[in-house]
XYZ file of C-alpha atoms in Angstrom:
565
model
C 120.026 155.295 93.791
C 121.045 154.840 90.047
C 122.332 151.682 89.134
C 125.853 153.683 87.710
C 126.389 154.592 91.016
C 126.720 151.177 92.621
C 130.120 149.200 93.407
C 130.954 145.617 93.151
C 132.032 145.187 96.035
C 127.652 146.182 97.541
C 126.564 144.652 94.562
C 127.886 140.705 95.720
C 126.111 141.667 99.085
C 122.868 141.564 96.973
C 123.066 138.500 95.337
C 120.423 135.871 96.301
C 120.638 132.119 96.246
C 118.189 130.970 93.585
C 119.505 128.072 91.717
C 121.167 124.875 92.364
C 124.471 124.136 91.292
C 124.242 121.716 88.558
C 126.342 118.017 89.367
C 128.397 118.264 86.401
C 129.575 122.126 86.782
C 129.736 121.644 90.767
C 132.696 118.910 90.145
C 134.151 121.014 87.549
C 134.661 123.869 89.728
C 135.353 121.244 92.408
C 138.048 119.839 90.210
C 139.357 123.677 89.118
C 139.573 124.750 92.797
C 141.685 121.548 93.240
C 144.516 122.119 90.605
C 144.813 125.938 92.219
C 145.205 124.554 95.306
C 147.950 122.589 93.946
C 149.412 125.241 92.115
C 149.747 127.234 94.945
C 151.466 125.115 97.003
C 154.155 124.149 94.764
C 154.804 128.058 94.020
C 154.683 128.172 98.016
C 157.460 125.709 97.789
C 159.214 127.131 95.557
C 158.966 130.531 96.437
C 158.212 132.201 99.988
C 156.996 135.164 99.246
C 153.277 135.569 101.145
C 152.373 138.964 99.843
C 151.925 137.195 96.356
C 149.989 134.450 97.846
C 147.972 136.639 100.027
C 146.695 138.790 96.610
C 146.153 135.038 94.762
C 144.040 133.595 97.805
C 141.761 136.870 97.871
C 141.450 136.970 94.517
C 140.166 133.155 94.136
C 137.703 133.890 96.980
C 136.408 136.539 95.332
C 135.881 135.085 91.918
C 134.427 131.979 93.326
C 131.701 133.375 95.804
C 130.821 135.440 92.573
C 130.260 132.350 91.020
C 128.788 130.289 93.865
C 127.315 132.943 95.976
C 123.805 132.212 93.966
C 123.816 128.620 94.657
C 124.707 127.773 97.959
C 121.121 128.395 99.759
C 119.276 127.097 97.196
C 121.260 124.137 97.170
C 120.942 123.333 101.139
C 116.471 124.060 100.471
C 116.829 121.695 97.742
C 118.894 119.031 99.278
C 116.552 118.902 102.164
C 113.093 118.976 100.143
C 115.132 115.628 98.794
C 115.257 114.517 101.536
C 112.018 114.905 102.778
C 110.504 113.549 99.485
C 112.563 110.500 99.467
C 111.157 109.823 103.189
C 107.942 110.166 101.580
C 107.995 108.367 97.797
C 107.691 104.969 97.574
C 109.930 102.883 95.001
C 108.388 101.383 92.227
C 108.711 97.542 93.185
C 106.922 98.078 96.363
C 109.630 96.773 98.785
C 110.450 99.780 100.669
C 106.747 99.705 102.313
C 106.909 103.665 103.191
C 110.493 103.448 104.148
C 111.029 100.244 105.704
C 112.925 98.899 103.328
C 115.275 101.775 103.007
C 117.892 103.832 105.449
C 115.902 106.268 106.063
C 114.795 104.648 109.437
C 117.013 104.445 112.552
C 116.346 101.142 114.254
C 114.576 99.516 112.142
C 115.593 96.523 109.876
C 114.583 96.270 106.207
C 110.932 94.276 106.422
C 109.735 92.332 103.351
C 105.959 91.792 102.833
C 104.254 93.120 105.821
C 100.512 93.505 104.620
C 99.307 94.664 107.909
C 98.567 98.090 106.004
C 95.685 96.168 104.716
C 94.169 93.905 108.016
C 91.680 94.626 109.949
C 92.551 97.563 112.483
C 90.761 95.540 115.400
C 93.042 92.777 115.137
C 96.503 95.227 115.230
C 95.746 96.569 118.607
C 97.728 94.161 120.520
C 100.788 94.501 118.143
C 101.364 98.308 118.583
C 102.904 97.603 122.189
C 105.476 95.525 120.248
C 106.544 98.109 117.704
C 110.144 99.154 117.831
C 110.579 102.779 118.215
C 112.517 105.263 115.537
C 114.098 108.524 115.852
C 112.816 111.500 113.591
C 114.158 114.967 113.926
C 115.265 114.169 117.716
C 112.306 113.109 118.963
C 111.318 109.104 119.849
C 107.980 108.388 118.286
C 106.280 105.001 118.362
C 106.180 103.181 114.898
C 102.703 103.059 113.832
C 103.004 103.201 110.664
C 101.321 99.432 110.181
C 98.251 100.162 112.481
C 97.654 103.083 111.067
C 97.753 101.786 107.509
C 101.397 102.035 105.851
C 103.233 105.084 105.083
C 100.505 107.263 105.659
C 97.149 106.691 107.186
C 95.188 108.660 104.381
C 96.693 105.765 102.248
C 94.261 103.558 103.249
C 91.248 106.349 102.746
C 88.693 106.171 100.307
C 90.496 106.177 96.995
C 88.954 108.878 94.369
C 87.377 107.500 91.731
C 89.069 109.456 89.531
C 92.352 107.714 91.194
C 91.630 104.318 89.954
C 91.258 105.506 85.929
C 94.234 107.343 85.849
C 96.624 104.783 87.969
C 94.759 101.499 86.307
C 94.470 99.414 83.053
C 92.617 96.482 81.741
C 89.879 94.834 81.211
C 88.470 95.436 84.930
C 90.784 98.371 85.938
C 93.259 95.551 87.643
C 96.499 96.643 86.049
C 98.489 99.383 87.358
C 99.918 101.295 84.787
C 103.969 101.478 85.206
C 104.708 104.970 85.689
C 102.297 104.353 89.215
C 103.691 102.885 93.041
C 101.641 100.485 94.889
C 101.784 99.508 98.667
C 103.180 96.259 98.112
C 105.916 94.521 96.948
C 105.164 93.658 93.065
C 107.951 90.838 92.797
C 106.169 88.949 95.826
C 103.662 86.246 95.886
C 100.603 88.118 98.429
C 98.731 85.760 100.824
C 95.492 83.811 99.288
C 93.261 86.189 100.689
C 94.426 89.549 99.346
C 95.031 88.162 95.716
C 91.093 86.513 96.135
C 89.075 89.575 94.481
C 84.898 89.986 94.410
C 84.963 89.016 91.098
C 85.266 85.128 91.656
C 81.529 85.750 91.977
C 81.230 85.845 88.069
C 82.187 82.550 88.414
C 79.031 82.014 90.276
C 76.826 84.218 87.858
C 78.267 81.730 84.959
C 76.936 78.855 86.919
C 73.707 79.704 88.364
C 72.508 81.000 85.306
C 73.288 78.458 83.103
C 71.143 76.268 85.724
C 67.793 78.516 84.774
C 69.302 78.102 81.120
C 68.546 74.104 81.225
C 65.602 73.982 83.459
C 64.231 76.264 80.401
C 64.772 73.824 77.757
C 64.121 70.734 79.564
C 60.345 72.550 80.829
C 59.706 74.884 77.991
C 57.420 73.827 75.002
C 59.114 75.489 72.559
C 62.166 73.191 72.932
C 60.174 70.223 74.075
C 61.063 68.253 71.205
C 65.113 67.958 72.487
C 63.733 65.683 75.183
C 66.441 67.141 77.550
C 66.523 65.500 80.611
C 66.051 67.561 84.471
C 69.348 65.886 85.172
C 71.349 68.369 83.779
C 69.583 71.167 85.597
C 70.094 69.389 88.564
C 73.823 68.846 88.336
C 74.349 72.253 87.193
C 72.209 73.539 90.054
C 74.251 71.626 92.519
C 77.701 72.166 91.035
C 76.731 76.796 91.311
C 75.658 76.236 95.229
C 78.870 74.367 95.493
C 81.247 77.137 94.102
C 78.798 79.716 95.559
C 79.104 78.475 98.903
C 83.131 78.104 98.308
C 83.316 81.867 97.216
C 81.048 83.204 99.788
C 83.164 81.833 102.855
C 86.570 83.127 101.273
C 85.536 86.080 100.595
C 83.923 86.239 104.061
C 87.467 85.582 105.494
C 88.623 88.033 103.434
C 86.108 90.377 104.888
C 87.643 89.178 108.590
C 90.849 89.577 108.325
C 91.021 92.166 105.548
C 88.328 94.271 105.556
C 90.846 97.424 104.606
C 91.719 95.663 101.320
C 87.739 94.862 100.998
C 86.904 98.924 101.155
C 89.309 99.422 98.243
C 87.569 97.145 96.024
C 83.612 98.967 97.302
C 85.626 102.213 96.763
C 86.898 100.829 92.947
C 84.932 101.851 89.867
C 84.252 98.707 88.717
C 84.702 96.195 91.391
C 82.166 98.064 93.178
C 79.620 96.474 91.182
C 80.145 93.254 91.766
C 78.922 93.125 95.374
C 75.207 93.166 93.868
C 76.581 89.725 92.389
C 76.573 87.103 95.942
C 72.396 87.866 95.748
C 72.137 88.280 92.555
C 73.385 84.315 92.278
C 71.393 83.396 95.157
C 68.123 84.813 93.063
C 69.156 82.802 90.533
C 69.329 79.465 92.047
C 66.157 80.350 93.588
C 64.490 81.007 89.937
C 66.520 77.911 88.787
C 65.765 75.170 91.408
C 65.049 72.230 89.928
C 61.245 71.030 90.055
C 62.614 67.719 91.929
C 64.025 69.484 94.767
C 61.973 72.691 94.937
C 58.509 73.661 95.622
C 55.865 74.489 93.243
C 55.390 78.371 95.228
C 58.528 79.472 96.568
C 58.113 81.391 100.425
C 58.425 85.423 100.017
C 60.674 85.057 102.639
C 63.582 84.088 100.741
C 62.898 87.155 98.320
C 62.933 89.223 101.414
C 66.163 87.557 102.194
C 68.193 88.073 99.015
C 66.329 91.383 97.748
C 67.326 93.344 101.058
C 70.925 93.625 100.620
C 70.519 94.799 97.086
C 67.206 97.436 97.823
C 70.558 98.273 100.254
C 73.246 98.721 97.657
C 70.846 100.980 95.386
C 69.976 103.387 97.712
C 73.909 103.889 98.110
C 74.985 103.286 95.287
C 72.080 105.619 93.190
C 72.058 107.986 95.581
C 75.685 108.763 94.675
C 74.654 108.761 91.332
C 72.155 111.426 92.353
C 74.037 113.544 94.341
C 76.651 114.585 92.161
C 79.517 113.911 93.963
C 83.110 112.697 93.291
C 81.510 109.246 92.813
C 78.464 110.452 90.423
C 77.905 108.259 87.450
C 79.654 110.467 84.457
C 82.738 109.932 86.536
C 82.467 106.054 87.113
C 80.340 104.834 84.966
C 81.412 101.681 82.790
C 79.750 98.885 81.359
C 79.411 96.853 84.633
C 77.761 99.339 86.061
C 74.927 97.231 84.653
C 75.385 94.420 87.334
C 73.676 97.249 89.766
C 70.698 97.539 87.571
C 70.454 93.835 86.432
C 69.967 92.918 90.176
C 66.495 94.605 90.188
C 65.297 93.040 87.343
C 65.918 89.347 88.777
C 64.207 90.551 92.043
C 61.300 91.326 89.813
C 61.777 88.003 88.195
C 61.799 86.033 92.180
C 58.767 88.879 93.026
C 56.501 87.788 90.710
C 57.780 84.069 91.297
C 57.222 84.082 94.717
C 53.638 85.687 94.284
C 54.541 89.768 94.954
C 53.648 91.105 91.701
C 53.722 94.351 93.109
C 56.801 94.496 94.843
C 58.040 93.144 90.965
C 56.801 96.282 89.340
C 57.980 98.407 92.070
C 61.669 96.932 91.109
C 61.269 96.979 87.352
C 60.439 100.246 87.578
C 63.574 101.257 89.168
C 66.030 99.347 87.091
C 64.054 100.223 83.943
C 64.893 103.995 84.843
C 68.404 103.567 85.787
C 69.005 101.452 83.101
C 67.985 104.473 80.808
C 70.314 106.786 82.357
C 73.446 104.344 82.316
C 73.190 103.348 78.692
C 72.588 106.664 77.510
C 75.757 107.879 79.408
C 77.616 105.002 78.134
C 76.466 104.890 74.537
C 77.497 108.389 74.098
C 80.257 108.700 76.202
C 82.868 106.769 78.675
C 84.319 108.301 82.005
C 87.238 108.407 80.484
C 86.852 110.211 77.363
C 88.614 108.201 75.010
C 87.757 105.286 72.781
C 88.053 101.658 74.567
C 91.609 99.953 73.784
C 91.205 96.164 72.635
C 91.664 95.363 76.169
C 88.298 96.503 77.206
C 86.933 95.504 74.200
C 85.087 92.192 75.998
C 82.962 94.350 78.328
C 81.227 95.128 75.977
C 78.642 91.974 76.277
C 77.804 93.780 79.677
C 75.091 95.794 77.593
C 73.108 92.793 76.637
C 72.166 91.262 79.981
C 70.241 94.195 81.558
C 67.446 94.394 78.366
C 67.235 90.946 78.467
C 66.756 90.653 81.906
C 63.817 93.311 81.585
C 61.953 90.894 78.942
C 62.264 88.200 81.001
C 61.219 90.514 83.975
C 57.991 91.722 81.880
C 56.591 88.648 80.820
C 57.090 87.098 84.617
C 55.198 89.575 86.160
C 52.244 90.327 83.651
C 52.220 86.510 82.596
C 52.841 87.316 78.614
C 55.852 88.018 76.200
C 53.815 91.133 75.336
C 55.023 94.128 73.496
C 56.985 95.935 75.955
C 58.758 92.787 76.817
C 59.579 91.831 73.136
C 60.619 95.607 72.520
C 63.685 95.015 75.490
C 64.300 91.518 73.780
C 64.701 93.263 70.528
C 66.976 95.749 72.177
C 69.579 92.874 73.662
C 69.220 90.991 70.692
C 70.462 93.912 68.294
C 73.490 94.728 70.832
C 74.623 90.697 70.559
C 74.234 90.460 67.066
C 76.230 93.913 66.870
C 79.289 92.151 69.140
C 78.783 88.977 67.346
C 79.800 90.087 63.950
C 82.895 91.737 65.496
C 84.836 89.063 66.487
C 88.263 90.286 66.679
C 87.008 92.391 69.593
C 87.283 89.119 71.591
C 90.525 88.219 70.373
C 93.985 88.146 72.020
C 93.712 88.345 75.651
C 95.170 86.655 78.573
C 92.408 84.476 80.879
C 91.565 86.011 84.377
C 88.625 85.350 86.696
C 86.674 88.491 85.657
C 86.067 86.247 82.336
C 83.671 84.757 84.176
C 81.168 88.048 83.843
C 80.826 87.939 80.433
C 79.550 84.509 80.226
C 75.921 85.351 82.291
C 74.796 87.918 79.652
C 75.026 85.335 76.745
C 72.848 83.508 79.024
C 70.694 85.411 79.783
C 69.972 86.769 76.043
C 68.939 83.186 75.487
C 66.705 82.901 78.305
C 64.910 85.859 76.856
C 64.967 84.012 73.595
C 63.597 80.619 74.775
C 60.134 83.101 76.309
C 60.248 84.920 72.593
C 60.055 81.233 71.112
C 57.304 80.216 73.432
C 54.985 83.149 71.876
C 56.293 82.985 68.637
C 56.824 79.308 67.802
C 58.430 79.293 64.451
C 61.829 77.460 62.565
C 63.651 81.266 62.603
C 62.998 81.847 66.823
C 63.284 78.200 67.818
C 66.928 77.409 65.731
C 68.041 81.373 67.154
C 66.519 79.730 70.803
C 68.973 77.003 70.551
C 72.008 78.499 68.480
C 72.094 81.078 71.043
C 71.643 78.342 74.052
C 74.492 76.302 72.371
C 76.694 79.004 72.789
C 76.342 80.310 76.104
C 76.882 76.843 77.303
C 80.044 76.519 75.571
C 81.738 79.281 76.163
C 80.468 78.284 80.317
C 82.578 74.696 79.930
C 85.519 76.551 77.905
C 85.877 79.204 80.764
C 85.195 76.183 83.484
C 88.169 74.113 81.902
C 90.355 76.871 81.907
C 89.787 77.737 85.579
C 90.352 74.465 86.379
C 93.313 74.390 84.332
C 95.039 77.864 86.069
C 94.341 77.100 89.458
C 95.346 73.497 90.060
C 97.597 72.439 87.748
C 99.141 76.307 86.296
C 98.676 77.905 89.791
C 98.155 80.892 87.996
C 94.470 81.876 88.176
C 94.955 84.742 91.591
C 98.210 86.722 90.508
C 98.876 89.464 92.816
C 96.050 92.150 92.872
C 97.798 95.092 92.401
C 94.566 97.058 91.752
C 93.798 97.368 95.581
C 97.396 98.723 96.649
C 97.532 102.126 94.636
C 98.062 105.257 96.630
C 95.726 107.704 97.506
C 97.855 110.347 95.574
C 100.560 109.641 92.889
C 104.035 109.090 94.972
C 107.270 110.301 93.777
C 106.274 113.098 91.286
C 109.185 114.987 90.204
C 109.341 118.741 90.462
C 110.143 120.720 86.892
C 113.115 122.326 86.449
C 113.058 126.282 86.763
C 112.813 128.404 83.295
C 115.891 129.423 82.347
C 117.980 128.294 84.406
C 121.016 128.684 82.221
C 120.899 131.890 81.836
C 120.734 132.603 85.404
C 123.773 130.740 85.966
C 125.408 132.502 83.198
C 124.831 135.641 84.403
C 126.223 134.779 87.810
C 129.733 133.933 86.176
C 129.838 137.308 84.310
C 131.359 140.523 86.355
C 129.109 142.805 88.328
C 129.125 145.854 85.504
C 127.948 143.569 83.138
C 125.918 141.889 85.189
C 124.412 145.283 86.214
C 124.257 146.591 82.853
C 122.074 143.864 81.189
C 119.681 143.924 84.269
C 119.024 147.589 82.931
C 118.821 146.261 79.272
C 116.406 143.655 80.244
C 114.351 145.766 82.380
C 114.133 148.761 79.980
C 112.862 146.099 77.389
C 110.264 145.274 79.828
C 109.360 148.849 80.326
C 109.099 149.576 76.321
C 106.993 146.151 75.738
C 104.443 147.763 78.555
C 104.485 150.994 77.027
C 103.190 149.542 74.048
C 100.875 147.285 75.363
């Protein structure tokens, strides 16, 4: 049938609803429809003649559901995939908790702070009985929304890795960006536990190793002429077992009574690392006992002990790495990715201590390979593509500890600061002198816990510098031994006074984690507009010939641009 032959009247019976009516032109035709209706009474008033108002009602109809007719479905689709979506996005403060807070739900008051989505499902067993029940599409359904893990059970999932780069910021991935939702309320002080992260055990690395730091100049011959007393060793080595012990039952609660909260931080990039740390401290106070309390040979089973969980965490953590998958180590890789490989280089260290040389090559041989493969994948390249903003700038001193540990490592097991072990030494000593001169990198940003992991490295590095002196006992290596040792522990009491400082008299050292509450998948992501969607309405107000006559225009131009194609 030719388009010439067509009439108006089958042509409206062909229209289709595929755009919304716009707010603004919906109450202008809202407000037009109005004054005709008051128009018509008063000439009904005024004048009783129906035939006239007969032809004026028929014509309105028919020039408005010309002008609406393409609207109307669309708009009902739309209004309820608004619906549905505002069921299912969650606001950006947090409050609404998947709905609770809002009136969507039909029996159930607004609830502030519930952070069952993040207990332990074993211990919300008894409270689903007690659940009021809501009415969705007709149908009584038991609430279990909280033992199932919030607004959505997938919620509480392993996160993607890829989740936690593109919804976080900071210097440890613990800020969430402002265009993301979270889980919780943001504008609400979280119980102690869920605002306690893994990384209070940097705290502990600070510690422990500065206790190895002193027992090394008060034993070693190079700085034998300082005369430093065991003392300090020993009241460094107590105060680290003290915090360790502190952090490790916390964070056990934590574990208790929220382990969901404690798979988001395995599951996070970063924070992921930092469950290598608990043994990796407890390897150091073993290395850094003092001589008064601690025997001369140390028993192997204490490296069997501490070495098991971490032989654990590699096989997990590199086999990932191996595999390829979402979590492989182009993806997540970042500079404390080095805590993983440091730990095998301090179980070398407690091997060859404890009298397993052996088992302290098998281990040096492992983080030695890995530690190949993760600075050559972060020298070249971050996960994220893009240059480091001055936030991340202090993770940097990450790259120093993990050579330095594999001098140390070295020289323990074969007995000698030979040439291998210098060559590492050389490596970590290069990289701090390379963040040294850069000082501004280190300037300008807030103090948080995570601090705390940059502090071990320095320490470290000196170590390493204290066994170069030893085999090379000159002015240069001996003044470098103790510049070096002067500053670790100094930046160790700055950090300690300024913990003390936030938590007991700023109260201001565990802010909310907001890291942990991200969603699976971004929430609330609004749908684009449809392309020309002016036009469309335009050509809905015009009259069907025309209408008709520039869909023939528009498809013969589409005809002539194929032809030439």
């Amino acid at each position: 049938m030719e388009f010439g032959a067509t009439s108006p009247r089958s042509l409206e019976m062909h229209f289709v609803d595929i755009h919304e009516v716009l707010p603004e032109e919906e109450e202008e035709e809202n407000e037009e429809n109005k004054l005709r209706k008051m128009a018509d009474h008063k000439t009904d008033k005024n004048v009783n003649n129906k035939p006239i108002r007969m032809r004026e009602m028929k014509r309105q109809h028919k020039s408005f559901s010309r002008q609406v007719s393409l609207e109307t479905g669309f708009s009902v689709l739309n209004r309820e995939s608004k619906e549905r979506s505002e069921r299912k996005a969650l606001p950006r403060s947090g409050k609404s908790f998947g709905g609770f807070g809002s009136n969507h739900g039909v029996g159930i008051e607004g609830r502030k702070g519930d952070f069952n989505i993040f207990r332990t499902k074993s211990t919300l067993v008894r409270q689903n009985s007690k659940l009021p029940l809501r009415k969705e599409s007709g149908i009584e359904t038991q609430n279990n929304d909280v033992s199932a893990g919030g607004p959505n059970e997938s919620d509480n999932r392993s996160v993607p890795a890829g989740r936690y780069f593109a919804a976080l910021t900071g210097p440890e991935l613990d800020q969430v960006k402002d265009s993301e939702d979270i889980l919780l309320p943001k504008d609400e002080k979280w119980p102690f536990l869920l605002r306690f992260p893994i990384g209070c055990f940097g705290i502990c690395l600070g510690l422990s190793s500065q206790a190895i730091l002193w027992r090394a100049l008060s034993t070693s011959p190079a700085t034998k002429f300082l005369h430093i007393t065991p003392f300090i060793n020993l009241a460094i080595w107590l105060l680290a077992l003290t915090v360790l012990v502190a952090v490790f039952i916390t964070y056990a609660l934590k574990c208790i009574f929220y382990f969901e909260a404690v798979k988001r931080e395995y599951f996070h990039p970063v924070r992921v690392n930092f469950f290598f740390a608990p043994w990796v401290v407890c390897m150091f106070l073993a290395i850094g006992a003092p001589p008064l309390i601690s025997p001369q040979n140390l028993n192997p089973a204490i490296w069997i002990i501490f070495m098991a969980p971490i032989v654990f965490l590699d096989l997990k953590i590199y086999g990932q790495w191996l595999s390829g998958g979402k979590r492989r180590l182009c993806k997540v890789a970042n500079p404390s990715s080095h805590l993983s490989v440091v730990g095998n280089f301090v179980g070398a260290i407690l091997a060859a201590k404890v009298g397993w040389k052996e088992a302290g090559k098998f281990l040096w041989a492992i983080g030695f390979a890995h530690y190949l493969v993760v600075f050559v994948t972060l020298y070249q390249r971050l996960p994220t593509s893009e240059a480091l903003p001055k936030e991340l700038h202090p993770v940097y001193s990450m790259f120093i500890a993990t050579p330095a540990a594999a001098s140390i490592a070295w020289g323990a097991i074969y007995g000698e600061f030979d040439g291998l072990a210098r060559t590492c030494y050389f490596i970590a000593l290069f990289l701090y002198l390379s963040l040294v001169v850069r000082i501004n990198f280190f300037r300008g940003f807030r103090f948080s816990v995570a601090w705390w992991s940059y502090t071990f490295p320095m320490t470290t590095a000196s170590i390493a510098t204290i066994k170069y002196a030893e085999e090379v006992p000159t002015v240069i290596s001996k003044g470098l031994a103790l510049t070096l040792s002067f500053m670790s522990s100094t930046m160790v009491f700055i950090l300690l006074v300024s913990t003390l400082l936030h938590a007991f008299v700023w109260h201001t050292l565990f802010p909310n984690d907001l890291a942990i509450a991200i969603t699976k998948r971004r929430q609330g992501k609004e749908k684009k507009p449809l392309k020309k969607a002016y036009d469309i309405r335009r050509w809905t107000k015009q009259a069907p010939l025309s209408f008709v006559s520039s869909m023939r225009r528009h498809n013969s131009a589409d005809k002539n641009s194929d032809g030439e194609k």
